[in-house]
Structures are given as structure tokens and as C-alpha cells.
mmCIF file of C-alpha atoms in Angstrom:
data_model
loop_
_atom_site.group_PDB
_atom_site.id
_atom_site.type_symbol
_atom_site.label_atom_id
_atom_site.label_comp_id
_atom_site.label_asym_id
_atom_site.label_seq_id
_atom_site.Cartn_x
_atom_site.Cartn_y
_atom_site.Cartn_z
ATOM 1 C CA LYS A 1 86.228 143.140 135.125
ATOM 2 C CA ALA A 2 86.039 145.115 138.367
ATOM 3 C CA GLY A 3 89.179 145.410 140.455
ATOM 4 C CA VAL A 4 89.605 144.917 144.176
ATOM 5 C CA THR A 5 87.200 147.197 146.019
ATOM 6 C CA GLN A 6 87.829 148.445 149.534
ATOM 7 C CA THR A 7 85.396 150.376 151.683
ATOM 8 C CA PRO A 8 85.369 152.844 153.220
ATOM 9 C CA ARG A 9 88.073 154.895 151.532
ATOM 10 C CA TYR A 10 88.684 157.053 154.607
ATOM 11 C CA LEU A 11 87.839 156.519 158.261
ATOM 12 C CA ILE A 12 88.392 158.528 161.425
ATOM 13 C CA LYS A 13 88.098 156.851 164.802
ATOM 14 C CA THR A 14 89.128 157.588 168.376
ATOM 15 C CA ARG A 15 91.309 155.537 170.683
ATOM 16 C CA GLY A 16 89.570 152.543 172.202
ATOM 17 C CA GLN A 17 87.000 152.193 169.443
ATOM 18 C CA GLN A 18 86.859 149.316 167.028
ATOM 19 C CA VAL A 19 86.690 149.385 163.258
ATOM 20 C CA THR A 20 85.686 147.014 160.456
ATOM 21 C CA LEU A 21 87.093 147.344 156.959
ATOM 22 C CA SER A 22 85.687 145.592 153.925
ATOM 23 C CA CYS A 23 87.300 144.119 150.824
ATOM 24 C CA SER A 24 85.667 142.676 147.718
ATOM 25 C CA PRO A 25 88.164 140.700 145.622
ATOM 26 C CA ILE A 26 88.249 140.373 141.869
ATOM 27 C CA SER A 27 85.533 138.007 140.703
ATOM 28 C CA GLY A 28 86.825 134.444 140.778
ATOM 29 C CA HIS A 29 89.704 135.166 143.150
ATOM 30 C CA ARG A 30 89.630 133.038 146.267
ATOM 31 C CA SER A 31 92.615 134.394 148.179
ATOM 32 C CA VAL A 32 92.389 137.698 150.025
ATOM 33 C CA SER A 33 95.278 139.153 152.002
ATOM 34 C CA TRP A 34 95.527 142.260 154.168
ATOM 35 C CA TYR A 35 98.414 144.655 154.705
ATOM 36 C CA GLN A 36 99.181 147.677 156.851
ATOM 37 C CA GLN A 37 101.203 150.524 155.357
ATOM 38 C CA THR A 38 102.683 153.348 157.413
ATOM 39 C CA PRO A 39 105.370 155.918 156.551
ATOM 40 C CA GLY A 40 107.626 154.557 159.290
ATOM 41 C CA GLN A 41 107.203 150.785 158.889
ATOM 42 C CA GLY A 42 106.286 150.531 155.219
ATOM 43 C CA LEU A 43 104.100 147.641 154.098
ATOM 44 C CA GLN A 44 103.526 144.810 156.540
ATOM 45 C CA PHE A 45 101.578 141.614 156.004
ATOM 46 C CA LEU A 46 98.615 141.082 158.333
ATOM 47 C CA PHE A 47 96.952 137.848 157.241
ATOM 48 C CA GLU A 48 95.641 135.907 154.287
ATOM 49 C CA TYR A 49 92.360 134.071 153.836
ATOM 50 C CA PHE A 50 91.552 131.345 151.354
ATOM 51 C CA SER A 51 88.207 129.569 151.126
ATOM 52 C CA GLU A 52 87.017 131.176 154.383
ATOM 53 C CA THR A 53 90.067 129.939 156.318
ATOM 54 C CA GLN A 54 93.033 131.928 157.549
ATOM 55 C CA ARG A 55 95.993 130.456 155.682
ATOM 56 C CA ASN A 56 98.823 132.731 156.796
ATOM 57 C CA LYS A 57 99.265 135.274 159.539
ATOM 58 C CA GLY A 58 101.775 138.059 160.090
ATOM 59 C CA ASN A 59 103.171 139.300 163.360
ATOM 60 C CA PHE A 60 100.356 141.523 164.605
ATOM 61 C CA PRO A 61 98.561 141.461 167.970
ATOM 62 C CA GLY A 62 95.247 139.694 168.445
ATOM 63 C CA ARG A 63 93.408 143.021 168.213
ATOM 64 C CA PHE A 64 93.717 142.566 164.469
ATOM 65 C CA SER A 65 91.397 139.914 163.118
ATOM 66 C CA GLY A 66 89.686 139.045 159.902
ATOM 67 C CA ARG A 67 87.299 136.739 158.216
ATOM 68 C CA GLN A 68 86.264 135.676 154.746
ATOM 69 C CA PHE A 69 82.783 134.885 153.531
ATOM 70 C CA SER A 70 81.642 132.217 151.122
ATOM 71 C CA ASN A 71 81.613 134.748 148.262
ATOM 72 C CA SER A 72 85.320 135.477 149.009
ATOM 73 C CA ARG A 73 84.572 138.959 150.327
ATOM 74 C CA SER A 74 86.664 139.682 153.407
ATOM 75 C CA GLU A 75 86.482 141.924 156.421
ATOM 76 C CA MET A 76 89.212 143.064 158.770
ATOM 77 C CA ASN A 77 88.496 144.166 162.321
ATOM 78 C CA VAL A 78 90.703 146.123 164.674
ATOM 79 C CA SER A 79 89.544 146.367 168.268
ATOM 80 C CA THR A 80 90.639 148.768 171.009
ATOM 81 C CA LEU A 81 92.226 151.139 168.529
ATOM 82 C CA GLU A 82 95.545 152.773 169.361
ATOM 83 C CA LEU A 83 97.094 155.899 167.865
ATOM 84 C CA GLY A 84 99.711 153.694 166.189
ATOM 85 C CA ASP A 85 97.024 151.897 164.218
ATOM 86 C CA SER A 86 96.695 154.941 161.976
ATOM 87 C CA ALA A 87 97.697 153.642 158.586
ATOM 88 C CA LEU A 88 96.647 152.756 155.080
ATOM 89 C CA TYR A 89 95.115 149.281 155.126
ATOM 90 C CA LEU A 90 95.423 147.476 151.825
ATOM 91 C CA CYS A 91 93.681 144.379 150.632
ATOM 92 C CA ALA A 92 94.885 142.199 147.764
ATOM 93 C CA SER A 93 93.404 139.233 145.953
ATOM 94 C CA CYS A 94 94.706 136.472 143.749
ATOM 95 C CA GLY A 95 93.386 133.299 142.191
ATOM 96 C CA SER A 96 94.441 130.568 144.513
ATOM 97 C CA HIS A 97 98.101 130.642 145.422
ATOM 98 C CA THR A 98 99.996 133.623 146.756
ATOM 99 C CA ASP A 99 102.781 132.952 144.248
ATOM 100 C CA GLU A 100 100.395 134.341 141.682
ATOM 101 C CA LYS A 101 100.139 138.001 140.837
ATOM 102 C CA LEU A 102 98.493 140.019 143.596
ATOM 103 C CA PHE A 103 95.939 142.689 142.748
ATOM 104 C CA PHE A 104 95.635 145.443 145.333
ATOM 105 C CA GLY A 105 92.751 147.711 146.179
ATOM 106 C CA SER A 106 93.240 151.424 146.765
ATOM 107 C CA GLY A 107 93.108 150.924 150.508
ATOM 108 C CA THR A 108 91.314 152.369 153.499
ATOM 109 C CA GLN A 109 93.057 155.291 155.175
ATOM 110 C CA LEU A 110 92.408 154.953 158.906
ATOM 111 C CA SER A 111 93.146 157.822 161.249
ATOM 112 C CA VAL A 112 92.959 157.212 165.001
ATOM 113 C CA LEU A 113 92.647 160.368 167.099
ATOM 114 C CA LYS B 1 116.419 137.874 160.385
ATOM 115 C CA ASN B 2 114.522 138.093 157.102
ATOM 116 C CA GLN B 3 115.040 141.538 155.690
ATOM 117 C CA VAL B 4 114.663 143.431 152.438
ATOM 118 C CA GLU B 5 116.751 146.542 151.876
ATOM 119 C CA GLN B 6 116.133 148.936 149.001
ATOM 120 C CA SER B 7 118.312 151.685 147.641
ATOM 121 C CA PRO B 8 118.306 154.504 147.013
ATOM 122 C CA GLN B 9 115.597 155.763 149.344
ATOM 123 C CA SER B 10 114.660 158.402 146.799
ATOM 124 C CA LEU B 11 115.734 159.347 143.308
ATOM 125 C CA ILE B 12 115.105 162.277 140.980
ATOM 126 C CA ILE B 13 115.755 161.913 137.258
ATOM 127 C CA LEU B 14 114.913 163.805 134.099
ATOM 128 C CA GLU B 15 112.279 162.555 131.712
ATOM 129 C CA GLY B 16 113.740 160.237 129.092
ATOM 130 C CA LYS B 17 116.638 159.078 131.262
ATOM 131 C CA ASN B 18 117.176 155.530 132.506
ATOM 132 C CA CYS B 19 117.515 154.497 136.128
ATOM 133 C CA THR B 20 118.166 151.395 138.224
ATOM 134 C CA LEU B 21 116.724 150.613 141.625
ATOM 135 C CA GLN B 22 118.325 148.071 143.950
ATOM 136 C CA CYS B 23 116.933 145.443 146.308
ATOM 137 C CA ASN B 24 119.062 143.265 148.608
ATOM 138 C CA TYR B 25 117.490 140.599 150.757
ATOM 139 C CA THR B 26 118.278 138.020 153.401
ATOM 140 C CA VAL B 27 114.915 136.233 153.274
ATOM 141 C CA SER B 28 115.308 132.473 153.423
ATOM 142 C CA PRO B 29 114.231 130.056 152.087
ATOM 143 C CA PHE B 30 113.577 132.092 148.978
ATOM 144 C CA SER B 31 110.313 131.566 147.111
ATOM 145 C CA ASN B 32 109.885 134.544 144.803
ATOM 146 C CA LEU B 33 110.708 138.230 144.407
ATOM 147 C CA ARG B 34 108.245 140.827 143.191
ATOM 148 C CA TRP B 35 108.507 144.443 142.187
ATOM 149 C CA TYR B 36 105.514 146.720 142.658
ATOM 150 C CA LYS B 37 104.783 150.292 141.594
ATOM 151 C CA GLN B 38 102.675 152.377 143.958
ATOM 152 C CA ASP B 39 101.268 155.727 142.935
ATOM 153 C CA THR B 40 100.431 158.157 145.722
ATOM 154 C CA GLY B 41 97.075 157.322 147.275
ATOM 155 C CA ARG B 42 96.709 154.050 145.372
ATOM 156 C CA GLY B 43 97.445 150.403 146.023
ATOM 157 C CA PRO B 44 100.599 148.758 144.630
ATOM 158 C CA VAL B 45 100.510 147.387 141.094
ATOM 159 C CA SER B 46 102.538 144.317 140.201
ATOM 160 C CA LEU B 47 105.372 144.858 137.710
ATOM 161 C CA THR B 48 107.262 141.540 137.783
ATOM 162 C CA ILE B 49 107.410 138.258 139.681
ATOM 163 C CA MET B 50 110.565 136.129 139.595
ATOM 164 C CA THR B 51 111.259 132.716 141.044
ATOM 165 C CA PHE B 52 114.612 131.230 141.948
ATOM 166 C CA SER B 53 115.357 129.973 138.431
ATOM 167 C CA GLU B 54 114.622 133.261 136.664
ATOM 168 C CA ASN B 55 117.307 135.911 136.399
ATOM 169 C CA THR B 56 115.560 138.510 134.261
ATOM 170 C CA LYS B 57 111.991 139.500 133.472
ATOM 171 C CA SER B 58 110.636 142.435 131.507
ATOM 172 C CA ASN B 59 107.365 144.318 131.533
ATOM 173 C CA GLY B 60 107.477 147.022 128.886
ATOM 174 C CA ARG B 61 110.082 149.596 129.904
ATOM 175 C CA TYR B 62 110.633 147.823 133.224
ATOM 176 C CA THR B 63 113.265 145.065 133.459
ATOM 177 C CA ALA B 64 113.931 143.219 136.687
ATOM 178 C CA THR B 65 117.001 141.094 137.329
ATOM 179 C CA LEU B 66 117.640 138.576 140.063
ATOM 180 C CA ASP B 67 120.873 137.090 141.343
ATOM 181 C CA ALA B 68 119.803 134.428 143.833
ATOM 182 C CA ASP B 69 123.414 133.664 144.755
ATOM 183 C CA THR B 70 124.165 137.184 145.961
ATOM 184 C CA LYS B 71 120.512 137.777 146.954
ATOM 185 C CA GLN B 72 120.262 140.929 144.930
ATOM 186 C CA SER B 73 117.660 142.237 142.514
ATOM 187 C CA SER B 74 117.450 145.364 140.413
ATOM 188 C CA LEU B 75 114.672 147.133 138.568
ATOM 189 C CA HIS B 76 115.780 149.032 135.483
ATOM 190 C CA ILE B 77 113.491 151.662 133.988
ATOM 191 C CA THR B 78 114.225 152.679 130.427
ATOM 192 C CA ALA B 79 113.331 156.020 128.829
ATOM 193 C CA SER B 80 111.531 157.264 131.916
ATOM 194 C CA GLN B 81 108.214 159.075 131.661
ATOM 195 C CA LEU B 82 106.509 161.494 134.029
ATOM 196 C CA SER B 83 104.014 158.742 134.875
ATOM 197 C CA ASP B 84 106.848 156.636 136.278
ATOM 198 C CA SER B 85 106.911 158.944 139.304
ATOM 199 C CA ALA B 86 105.905 156.612 142.119
ATOM 200 C CA SER B 87 107.240 154.414 144.892
ATOM 201 C CA TYR B 88 108.767 151.121 143.817
ATOM 202 C CA ILE B 89 108.553 148.331 146.343
ATOM 203 C CA CYS B 90 110.517 145.080 146.389
ATOM 204 C CA VAL B 91 108.784 142.123 148.059
ATOM 205 C CA VAL B 92 110.495 138.832 148.847
ATOM 206 C CA SER B 93 108.548 135.720 149.823
ATOM 207 C CA ALA B 94 109.683 132.734 151.815
ATOM 208 C CA ASP B 95 107.507 129.677 152.454
ATOM 209 C CA ASN B 96 104.939 131.375 154.687
ATOM 210 C CA ASP B 97 106.502 134.778 155.050
ATOM 211 C CA MET B 98 106.381 137.901 152.930
ATOM 212 C CA ARG B 99 108.829 140.752 153.523
ATOM 213 C CA PHE B 100 108.519 144.204 152.040
ATOM 214 C CA GLY B 101 111.255 146.689 151.331
ATOM 215 C CA ALA B 102 110.715 150.292 152.399
ATOM 216 C CA GLY B 103 110.554 151.315 148.757
ATOM 217 C CA THR B 104 112.348 153.787 146.503
ATOM 218 C CA ARG B 105 110.558 157.038 145.818
ATOM 219 C CA LEU B 106 111.193 157.961 142.152
ATOM 220 C CA THR B 107 110.447 161.419 140.825
ATOM 221 C CA VAL B 108 110.678 162.036 137.080
ATOM 222 C CA LYS B 109 110.968 165.695 136.149
ATOM 223 C CA PRO B 110 110.320 167.260 132.733
#
């Protein structure tokens, strides 16, 4: 069974640009959540999608958005990139409820220059 | 304020030795506490999940304990191996909130 797949693995952008990251959950998983990880702030929850609807949201500005498709694949978009957005962006999936075990992808390393 | 504090920040031990990592939290209302292992350049991997009524849970050489009264958890690693070198992250969930500790960086040396 394939794990959580995130693409691209690495990304370099410049300030002001926008970026879209992709996440394919484990087959059968309907919940996809996104996280930002930086050396200074550690892991922080961005948002969670379930059945194409945002179910939970962390404390991030509106520049960070996401969506989920009918096949449970999810995308995350960051607009008007800032230097501080440089981070490892992780996606995780689980069956239906976030009390279940989360399975993480290897992440997308975003560098904003 | 909902917080999760982990200690120590980093730890170096010799292969074969045991170690214990600590996690203190103020997250409320408590839903569950998870321990994750994260290798460099990879996503976190779940080790244990504990709810309010559970006070110990094992996963191989990893044993997590939870004291919901004092809001403390520990992760004990027995007979450490070189592959245990990683960051260990404590995550505490409330109803619609998930708080991450900064992690403990463990290095196991031969």
C-alpha cells in the first residue's frame, strides 16, 4: 500500500510569488491535514480537510489556503510568498477522524528567496 | 494558553542504553497525546497515541506514559539502537486544536 505522497519534494520561489503543493493520501483515507515545520517554530497545524470540506483550521493568515478533491487528494496554496514562509510543509492522512493514527508524507521543502 | 513543553532539547546516549524523554502540557480540554519519531528529512512517524483513560502504551522498545492529573507524559526508549537517532515530538490534541512540542533531538552513538 503506497504511503502519503507529496510533490514536489523541493521548491524554490521568490518573494511575492505563489506556490501550490500537492498531497496524495493513503488509499481509502478521507482526512488530509497540512502542517508547517520550521527550525524556530517547530510543527504548526495549518488546516484539515475531510470529504472536500475544511474541517479545522490553524492560526495562519489567509494567504495560506487549501482544497481537497473528490479522490481525497489535496492541494495547498500560498500566495504572495514571504521570506518567513520558507519551511518544510508536511501533509498527513488518516481514515476519518483525527483521533486516529496520522500518516505523514516526507514533505515539500520550500525556500523563498 | 495551550502549550506543550518537551525536555531535554537534545540528548546524546550510547548504543544499548535506555533514555526517557519528557513532555509537559497545558492543553485543555485534553483529547489525546501522541508521540512521533521524525528522522532527518522525513515526515514524522507515529509511535503511540494515548487518550485520557490510558496511562501507558508500548510500541516495541518504546513505552509512553501519561499522567493526566499532572499533565505530564514520558517516552522511554529501551536498549537504544543507532536507528533511534531522530527527533521525538510530543503532540497534544484538544477538541479542535493540535499543539506540537518543539521536540527532543536524540543522538545514539556507538
